[in-house]
Each structure stands twice: as structure tokens, then as C-alpha cells.
Coordinates of N, CA and C in Angstrom, one line a residue:
M1 N 0.8 -1.2 0.0 CA 0.0 0.0 0.0 C 0.9 1.2 0.0
Y2 N 0.4 2.3 -0.6 CA 1.1 3.5 -0.7 C 0.1 4.7 -0.4
S3 N 0.6 5.8 0.1 CA -0.3 6.9 0.3 C -0.2 7.8 -1.0
E4 N -1.3 8.3 -1.4 CA -1.4 9.1 -2.5 C -0.9 10.5 -2.1
K5 N 0.0 11.1 -2.9 CA 0.5 12.4 -2.6 C -0.1 13.4 -3.6
N6 N -0.4 14.6 -3.1 CA -1.0 15.6 -3.9 C 0.2 16.5 -4.3
I7 N 0.4 16.8 -5.6 CA 1.4 17.7 -6.0 C 0.7 18.8 -6.8
F8 N 0.9 20.0 -6.3 CA 0.3 21.2 -7.0 C 1.4 22.2 -7.4
K9 N 1.1 22.9 -8.4 CA 2.0 24.0 -8.9 C 1.9 25.2 -8.1
M10 N 3.0 25.7 -7.4 CA 3.0 26.9 -6.7 C 2.8 28.1 -7.6
I11 N 1.9 29.0 -7.2 CA 1.7 30.2 -8.0 C 2.6 31.4 -7.4
F12 N 2.5 31.5 -6.1 CA 3.3 32.5 -5.4 C 3.4 32.2 -3.9
P13 N 4.4 32.7 -3.2 CA 4.5 32.5 -1.8 C 4.0 33.8 -1.1
L14 N 3.3 33.6 0.0 CA 2.9 34.7 0.9 C 3.7 34.7 2.2
N15 N 4.4 35.7 2.4 CA 5.2 35.8 3.7 C 4.4 36.5 4.7
C16 N 4.2 35.8 5.8 CA 3.3 36.3 6.9 C 4.1 36.5 8.2
L17 N 3.8 37.6 8.9 CA 4.4 37.9 10.1 C 3.4 38.2 11.2
F18 N 3.4 37.5 12.3 CA 2.5 37.8 13.4 C 2.9 39.1 14.0
L19 N 2.0 40.0 14.3 CA 2.2 41.3 14.8 C 3.0 41.1 16.1
G20 N 4.1 41.8 16.2 CA 5.0 41.7 17.4 C 6.1 40.8 17.3
D21 N 6.1 39.9 16.3 CA 7.2 38.9 16.1 C 8.3 39.6 15.4
A22 N 9.5 39.1 15.6 CA 10.7 39.5 14.8 C 10.6 39.0 13.4
P23 N 11.0 39.8 12.4 CA 11.0 39.3 11.0 C 11.6 38.0 10.8
A24 N 12.5 37.5 11.6 CA 13.1 36.2 11.5 C 12.1 35.1 11.8
R25 N 11.0 35.4 12.4 CA 9.9 34.4 12.7 C 8.8 34.4 11.7
A26 N 9.0 35.1 10.6 CA 8.0 35.1 9.5 C 7.8 33.7 9.0
I27 N 6.6 33.4 8.6 CA 6.3 32.1 7.9 C 5.8 32.3 6.5
Q28 N 6.1 31.3 5.7 CA 5.7 31.4 4.3 C 4.6 30.4 4.0
V29 N 3.5 30.9 3.4 CA 2.4 30.1 3.0 C 2.4 30.0 1.5
K30 N 2.5 28.8 0.9 CA 2.6 28.7 -0.5 C 1.2 28.6 -1.1
I31 N 0.9 29.5 -2.0 CA -0.4 29.5 -2.7 C -0.2 28.8 -4.1
S32 N -0.9 27.7 -4.2 CA -0.7 26.9 -5.4 C -2.0 26.9 -6.3
D33 N -1.9 26.2 -7.4 CA -3.1 26.2 -8.3 C -4.3 25.5 -7.6
T34 N -4.0 24.7 -6.6 CA -5.0 24.0 -5.8 C -4.5 24.0 -4.4
I35 N -5.4 24.3 -3.4 CA -5.0 24.1 -2.0 C -6.0 23.2 -1.4
I36 N -5.6 22.7 -0.2 CA -6.5 21.9 0.6 C -6.7 22.6 1.9
V37 N -8.0 22.9 2.2 CA -8.4 23.5 3.4 C -9.6 22.8 3.9
D38 N -9.6 22.4 5.2 CA -10.7 21.7 5.8 C -11.1 20.5 5.0
N39 N -10.1 19.7 4.5 CA -10.2 18.5 3.8 C -11.0 18.7 2.4
C40 N -11.0 19.9 1.9 CA -11.6 20.2 0.6 C -10.5 20.8 -0.3
T41 N -10.5 20.4 -1.5 CA -9.6 21.1 -2.5 C -10.3 22.3 -3.0
T42 N -9.5 23.3 -3.2 CA -10.0 24.6 -3.7 C -9.1 25.1 -4.8
K43 N -9.6 25.5 -5.9 CA -8.8 26.0 -7.0 C -8.4 27.4 -6.7
Y44 N -7.3 27.8 -7.3 CA -6.7 29.1 -7.0 C -7.7 30.3 -7.1
E45 N -8.5 30.3 -8.1 CA -9.4 31.4 -8.3 C -10.5 31.5 -7.3
D46 N -10.7 30.4 -6.5 CA -11.7 30.3 -5.5 C -11.2 30.4 -4.0
I47 N -9.9 30.7 -3.9 CA -9.3 30.8 -2.6 C -9.7 32.1 -2.0
T48 N -10.2 32.1 -0.7 CA -10.7 33.3 -0.1 C -9.6 33.7 1.0
V49 N -9.8 34.8 1.5 CA -8.9 35.3 2.6 C -9.1 34.4 3.8
S50 N -10.3 33.9 4.1 CA -10.6 33.0 5.2 C -9.8 31.7 5.0
D51 N -9.7 31.2 3.8 CA -8.9 30.0 3.5 C -7.4 30.3 3.9
V52 N -6.9 31.5 3.6 CA -5.5 31.8 3.9 C -5.3 31.8 5.4
K53 N -6.3 32.3 6.1 CA -6.2 32.3 7.6 C -6.0 30.9 8.1
S54 N -6.8 29.9 7.5 CA -6.7 28.5 7.9 C -5.3 28.0 7.6
L55 N -4.8 28.3 6.4 CA -3.4 27.9 6.0 C -2.4 28.4 7.0
I56 N -2.5 29.7 7.4 CA -1.6 30.3 8.3 C -1.6 29.6 9.6
L57 N -2.8 29.3 10.1 CA -2.9 28.6 11.4 C -2.3 27.2 11.4
S58 N -2.6 26.5 10.3 CA -2.0 25.2 10.1 C -0.5 25.3 10.0
K59 N 0.1 26.2 9.3 CA 1.5 26.3 9.1 C 2.1 26.7 10.5
K60 N 1.5 27.5 11.2 CA 2.0 28.0 12.5 C 1.8 26.9 13.6
G61 N 0.9 25.9 13.3 CA 0.7 24.8 14.3 C -0.1 25.2 15.5
V62 N -1.0 26.2 15.3 CA -1.9 26.6 16.4 C -3.3 26.3 16.1
S63 N -4.1 26.1 17.1 CA -5.5 25.6 16.8 C -6.6 26.6 17.2
Y64 N -6.4 27.9 17.3 CA -7.5 28.7 17.6 C -8.2 29.0 16.3
S65 N -9.4 29.6 16.5 CA -10.3 29.8 15.4 C -9.8 30.9 14.4
P66 N -10.0 30.7 13.1 CA -9.6 31.7 12.1 C -10.2 33.1 12.3
D67 N -11.4 33.1 12.9 CA -12.1 34.4 13.1 C -11.4 35.2 14.2
N68 N -10.4 34.6 14.9 CA -9.6 35.4 15.8 C -8.4 36.0 15.2
L69 N -8.3 36.0 13.9 CA -7.2 36.7 13.1 C -7.7 37.8 12.2
N70 N -6.9 38.8 12.2 CA -7.1 39.8 11.1 C -5.9 39.7 10.3
L71 N -6.1 39.7 9.0 CA -4.9 39.7 8.0 C -4.9 41.1 7.4
W72 N -3.7 41.7 7.4 CA -3.4 43.0 6.8 C -2.5 42.9 5.6
K73 N -2.9 43.2 4.4 CA -2.0 43.3 3.3 C -1.2 44.6 3.5
V74 N 0.2 44.5 3.5 CA 1.0 45.6 3.8 C 1.9 46.0 2.6
D75 N 2.4 47.2 2.6 CA 3.2 47.7 1.6 C 4.7 47.3 1.9
R76 N 5.3 46.6 0.9 CA 6.7 46.1 1.1 C 7.7 47.1 1.6
D77 N 7.7 48.3 0.9 CA 8.7 49.3 1.3 C 8.4 49.9 2.7
S78 N 7.2 50.0 3.0 CA 6.8 50.6 4.4 C 7.2 49.5 5.5
V79 N 7.1 48.3 5.2 CA 7.4 47.2 6.1 C 8.9 47.3 6.4
I80 N 9.7 47.3 5.3 CA 11.2 47.4 5.4 C 11.6 48.6 6.3
K81 N 10.9 49.7 6.1 CA 11.3 50.9 6.8 C 10.8 51.0 8.3
N82 N 9.7 50.4 8.5 CA 9.0 50.6 9.8 C 8.7 49.4 10.7
I83 N 9.2 48.2 10.3 CA 8.8 47.0 11.0 C 9.2 47.0 12.4
E84 N 10.3 47.6 12.7 CA 10.8 47.6 14.1 C 10.0 48.4 15.0
L85 N 9.2 49.3 14.5 CA 8.3 50.2 15.3 C 7.1 49.5 15.8
L86 N 6.8 48.3 15.3 CA 5.6 47.6 15.7 C 5.9 46.7 16.9
N87 N 4.9 46.5 17.7 CA 5.0 45.6 18.8 C 3.6 44.9 19.0
P88 N 3.5 44.0 19.9 CA 2.2 43.3 20.0 C 1.0 44.2 20.4
F89 N 1.3 45.4 20.9 CA 0.3 46.3 21.3 C 0.0 47.4 20.3
S90 N 0.6 47.2 19.1 CA 0.3 48.2 18.0 C -1.2 48.2 17.7
T91 N -1.6 49.3 17.3 CA -3.1 49.4 16.9 C -3.3 49.2 15.5
E92 N -4.5 49.1 15.1 CA -4.9 49.0 13.7 C -4.4 50.3 12.9
N93 N -4.5 51.4 13.6 CA -4.0 52.7 12.9 C -2.5 52.6 12.7
D94 N -1.7 52.0 13.6 CA -0.3 51.8 13.4 C 0.0 51.0 12.1
I95 N -0.8 49.9 12.0 CA -0.6 49.1 10.8 C -1.0 49.8 9.5
K96 N -2.0 50.6 9.6 CA -2.5 51.4 8.4 C -1.4 52.4 8.1
E97 N -1.1 53.2 9.1 CA -0.2 54.4 8.8 C 1.3 54.0 8.6
K98 N 1.8 53.1 9.4 CA 3.2 52.8 9.4 C 3.6 51.8 8.3
L99 N 2.6 50.9 8.0 CA 2.9 49.8 7.1 C 2.1 49.9 5.8
G100 N 1.3 50.9 5.7 CA 0.4 51.0 4.5 C -0.6 49.8 4.5
G101 N -1.1 49.4 5.7 CA -1.9 48.2 5.8 C -3.3 48.4 5.3
E102 N -3.8 47.3 4.7 CA -5.2 47.3 4.2 C -5.8 46.0 4.9
L103 N -6.9 46.2 5.7 CA -7.5 45.0 6.3 C -8.1 44.1 5.2
M104 N -7.8 42.9 5.2 CA -8.3 41.9 4.2 C -9.6 41.3 4.7
Q105 N -10.6 41.4 3.9 CA -11.9 40.9 4.2 C -12.0 39.4 4.0
P106 N -12.5 38.6 5.0 CA -12.4 37.2 5.0 C -13.2 36.5 3.8
L107 N -14.2 37.1 3.3 CA -15.0 36.5 2.3 C -14.6 36.9 0.9
L108 N -13.7 37.8 0.8 CA -13.2 38.2 -0.6 C -12.2 37.2 -1.1
Y109 N -12.0 37.1 -2.4 CA -11.1 36.2 -3.0 C -9.7 36.8 -2.8
L110 N -8.7 35.9 -2.6 CA -7.3 36.2 -2.5 C -6.8 37.0 -3.7
N111 N -7.3 36.6 -4.9 CA -6.8 37.3 -6.1 C -7.3 38.8 -6.2
E112 N -8.1 39.2 -5.3 CA -8.5 40.6 -5.2 C -7.4 41.4 -4.5
Y113 N -6.5 40.7 -3.8 CA -5.5 41.4 -3.1 C -4.1 41.1 -3.7
F114 N -3.9 39.9 -4.2 CA -2.6 39.5 -4.7 C -2.8 38.8 -6.1
I115 N -1.9 39.2 -7.0 CA -2.0 38.5 -8.3 C -0.6 37.9 -8.6
E116 N -0.5 37.0 -9.4 CA 0.8 36.3 -9.7 C 1.8 37.3 -10.2
D117 N 1.4 38.2 -11.0 CA 2.4 39.2 -11.5 C 3.1 40.0 -10.5
S118 N 2.5 40.1 -9.3 CA 3.1 40.9 -8.2 C 4.3 40.2 -7.6
F119 N 4.6 39.0 -8.0 CA 5.7 38.3 -7.4 C 6.8 37.9 -8.4
K120 N 7.0 38.7 -9.4 CA 8.0 38.4 -10.4 C 9.5 38.5 -10.0
D121 N 9.8 39.5 -9.2 CA 11.1 39.8 -8.8 C 11.4 39.2 -7.4
K122 N 12.7 39.0 -7.1 CA 13.1 38.4 -5.8 C 12.7 39.2 -4.6
K123 N 12.8 40.6 -4.7 CA 12.5 41.4 -3.6 C 11.0 41.2 -3.2
S124 N 10.2 41.1 -4.2 CA 8.7 40.9 -4.0 C 8.5 39.5 -3.3
K125 N 9.2 38.5 -3.8 CA 9.0 37.2 -3.2 C 9.5 37.1 -1.8
S126 N 10.5 37.9 -1.4 CA 11.1 37.7 -0.1 C 10.5 38.8 0.9
A127 N 9.7 39.7 0.5 CA 9.1 40.7 1.4 C 8.0 40.1 2.3
I128 N 7.7 40.9 3.3 CA 6.5 40.5 4.1 C 5.3 41.0 3.4
H129 N 4.3 40.2 3.2 CA 3.1 40.5 2.4 C 1.9 40.8 3.4
I130 N 1.9 40.0 4.5 CA 0.8 40.0 5.4 C 1.2 40.1 6.8
I131 N 0.6 41.1 7.5 CA 0.8 41.1 9.0 C -0.4 40.4 9.6
V132 N -0.2 39.4 10.4 CA -1.3 38.7 11.1 C -1.5 39.2 12.5
Q133 N -2.7 39.7 12.7 CA -3.0 40.3 14.0 C -3.9 39.2 14.7
H134 N -3.4 38.7 15.9 CA -4.2 37.8 16.6 C -5.1 38.6 17.6
L135 N -6.4 38.4 17.4 CA -7.3 39.2 18.3 C -7.5 38.4 19.6
T136 N -7.3 39.1 20.7 CA -7.6 38.4 22.0 C -9.0 38.6 22.3
T137 N -9.6 37.6 23.0 CA -11.0 37.7 23.4 C -11.0 37.7 24.9
T138 N -12.1 38.3 25.5 CA -12.3 38.2 26.9 C -13.0 36.9 27.2
T139 N -12.5 36.2 28.2 CA -13.0 34.9 28.5 C -14.0 35.0 29.7
G140 N -14.1 36.1 30.4 CA -15.0 36.2 31.5 C -14.3 35.7 32.8
K141 N -13.1 35.3 32.7 CA -12.4 34.8 33.9 C -12.2 35.8 35.0
C142 N -12.2 37.1 34.6 CA -12.0 38.2 35.5 C -13.3 38.6 36.2
L143 N -14.4 38.2 35.7 CA -15.7 38.6 36.3 C -15.8 38.3 37.8
P144 N -15.4 37.2 38.3 CA -15.6 37.0 39.7 C -14.7 38.0 40.5
I145 N -13.7 38.4 40.0 CA -12.8 39.4 40.7 C -13.6 40.7 40.9
F146 N -14.3 41.2 39.8 CA -15.1 42.4 39.9 C -16.3 42.2 40.8
Y147 N -16.8 41.0 40.8 CA -17.9 40.7 41.7 C -17.5 40.8 43.1
L148 N -16.4 40.2 43.5 CA -15.9 40.2 44.8 C -15.5 41.6 45.3
S149 N -15.0 42.4 44.4 CA -14.6 43.8 44.8 C -15.7 44.6 45.2
N150 N -16.9 44.3 44.9 CA -18.1 45.0 45.3 C -18.7 44.5 46.6
K151 N -18.2 43.4 47.1 CA -18.7 42.9 48.4 C -17.9 43.4 49.5
E152 N -18.5 43.4 50.7 CA -17.8 43.7 51.9 C -17.2 42.4 52.4
I153 N -15.9 42.5 52.7 CA -15.2 41.3 53.1 C -14.6 41.5 54.5
A154 N -14.9 40.6 55.4 CA -14.3 40.6 56.7 C -12.9 40.0 56.7
V155 N -11.9 40.8 57.2 CA -10.6 40.3 57.2 C -10.3 39.7 58.5
T156 N -9.8 38.5 58.5 CA -9.5 37.8 59.8 C -8.0 37.5 59.8
K157 N -7.4 37.8 60.9 CA -5.9 37.6 61.0 C -5.7 36.2 61.4
Y158 N -4.9 35.5 60.6 CA -4.5 34.1 60.9 C -3.1 34.1 61.4
R159 N -2.9 33.2 62.4 CA -1.5 33.0 62.9 C -1.0 31.6 62.6

């Protein structure tokens, strides 16, 4: 018995950097003529930004939901000039203003943001294309603390 291997032609690489990470920690997601997301094959022209989120999470080896990510298409030259100014607490305005960022909409097709011709030269292929912003959510774990802070508490000294 042998396992069937899928071999697809790469169209272009997308270099992705999580907000606050050093550029050396960037990951590359290969966009090919066909990709596999959620056990389904998808042709290049049908790849959505949401599919790219899933590819990034898979490549990074993390299991949180794709809706906890914002993807920002960034300007190559602005990234080279300003990447060190960003940190995990950077705001959306920082990404827009310092990196020429454009928030990518999950239901739009990837080819509305990137086309194969954009990746002809080596500088374009090696640049950061996407800043990944991990959105943190409130879990409610701090609610009991606020509840207790509104109660009168008797302090007893223990020896």
C-alpha cells in the first residue's frame, strides 16, 4: 500500500508575520493552483482570505479559530522601513499608517489582493506581504474578581 500524494504547482508565496514577532519568525504560506483547506480542495481562483487564515494557522501549528485573526496586506517598502516600530500592542491605525496596511476581508477572494504578476522579482517574493493580528478575546475569567470587589469582606488575621 502507498499513500497518494498531492502535487500542486505553486503560484506565489505569501510571507506572513504575526504582529509583534521579529521578522526572522515570519512564515511562508505557498499559494498553489489548488490548495487543501478543511479536507476540501480549492482551485486558486476560489481561494478566499478566510482560506488563507486557515493555511496560516495550520503552518503555525496553532489551533485557535480563524475568526480570531485579522490579516493585513502591507506595503513592502513601508514594512522594510518601519517593521521595528511595531509591537504586540500596536493598533490598527499603526498598521495602516506605518505599514500601508489594508485589512483583508475574509469572504473576498485572495486574487482581489494579490496576483501572480506581483511576485515576479526576488524582492517581492522575499518581502513581508501580510501582517497577522491575533485578536484576543475576553473569557470572563476576571468577572468573579469584579464581583468580589463590590462585596464587603471581613478580614481575619490568621496566625
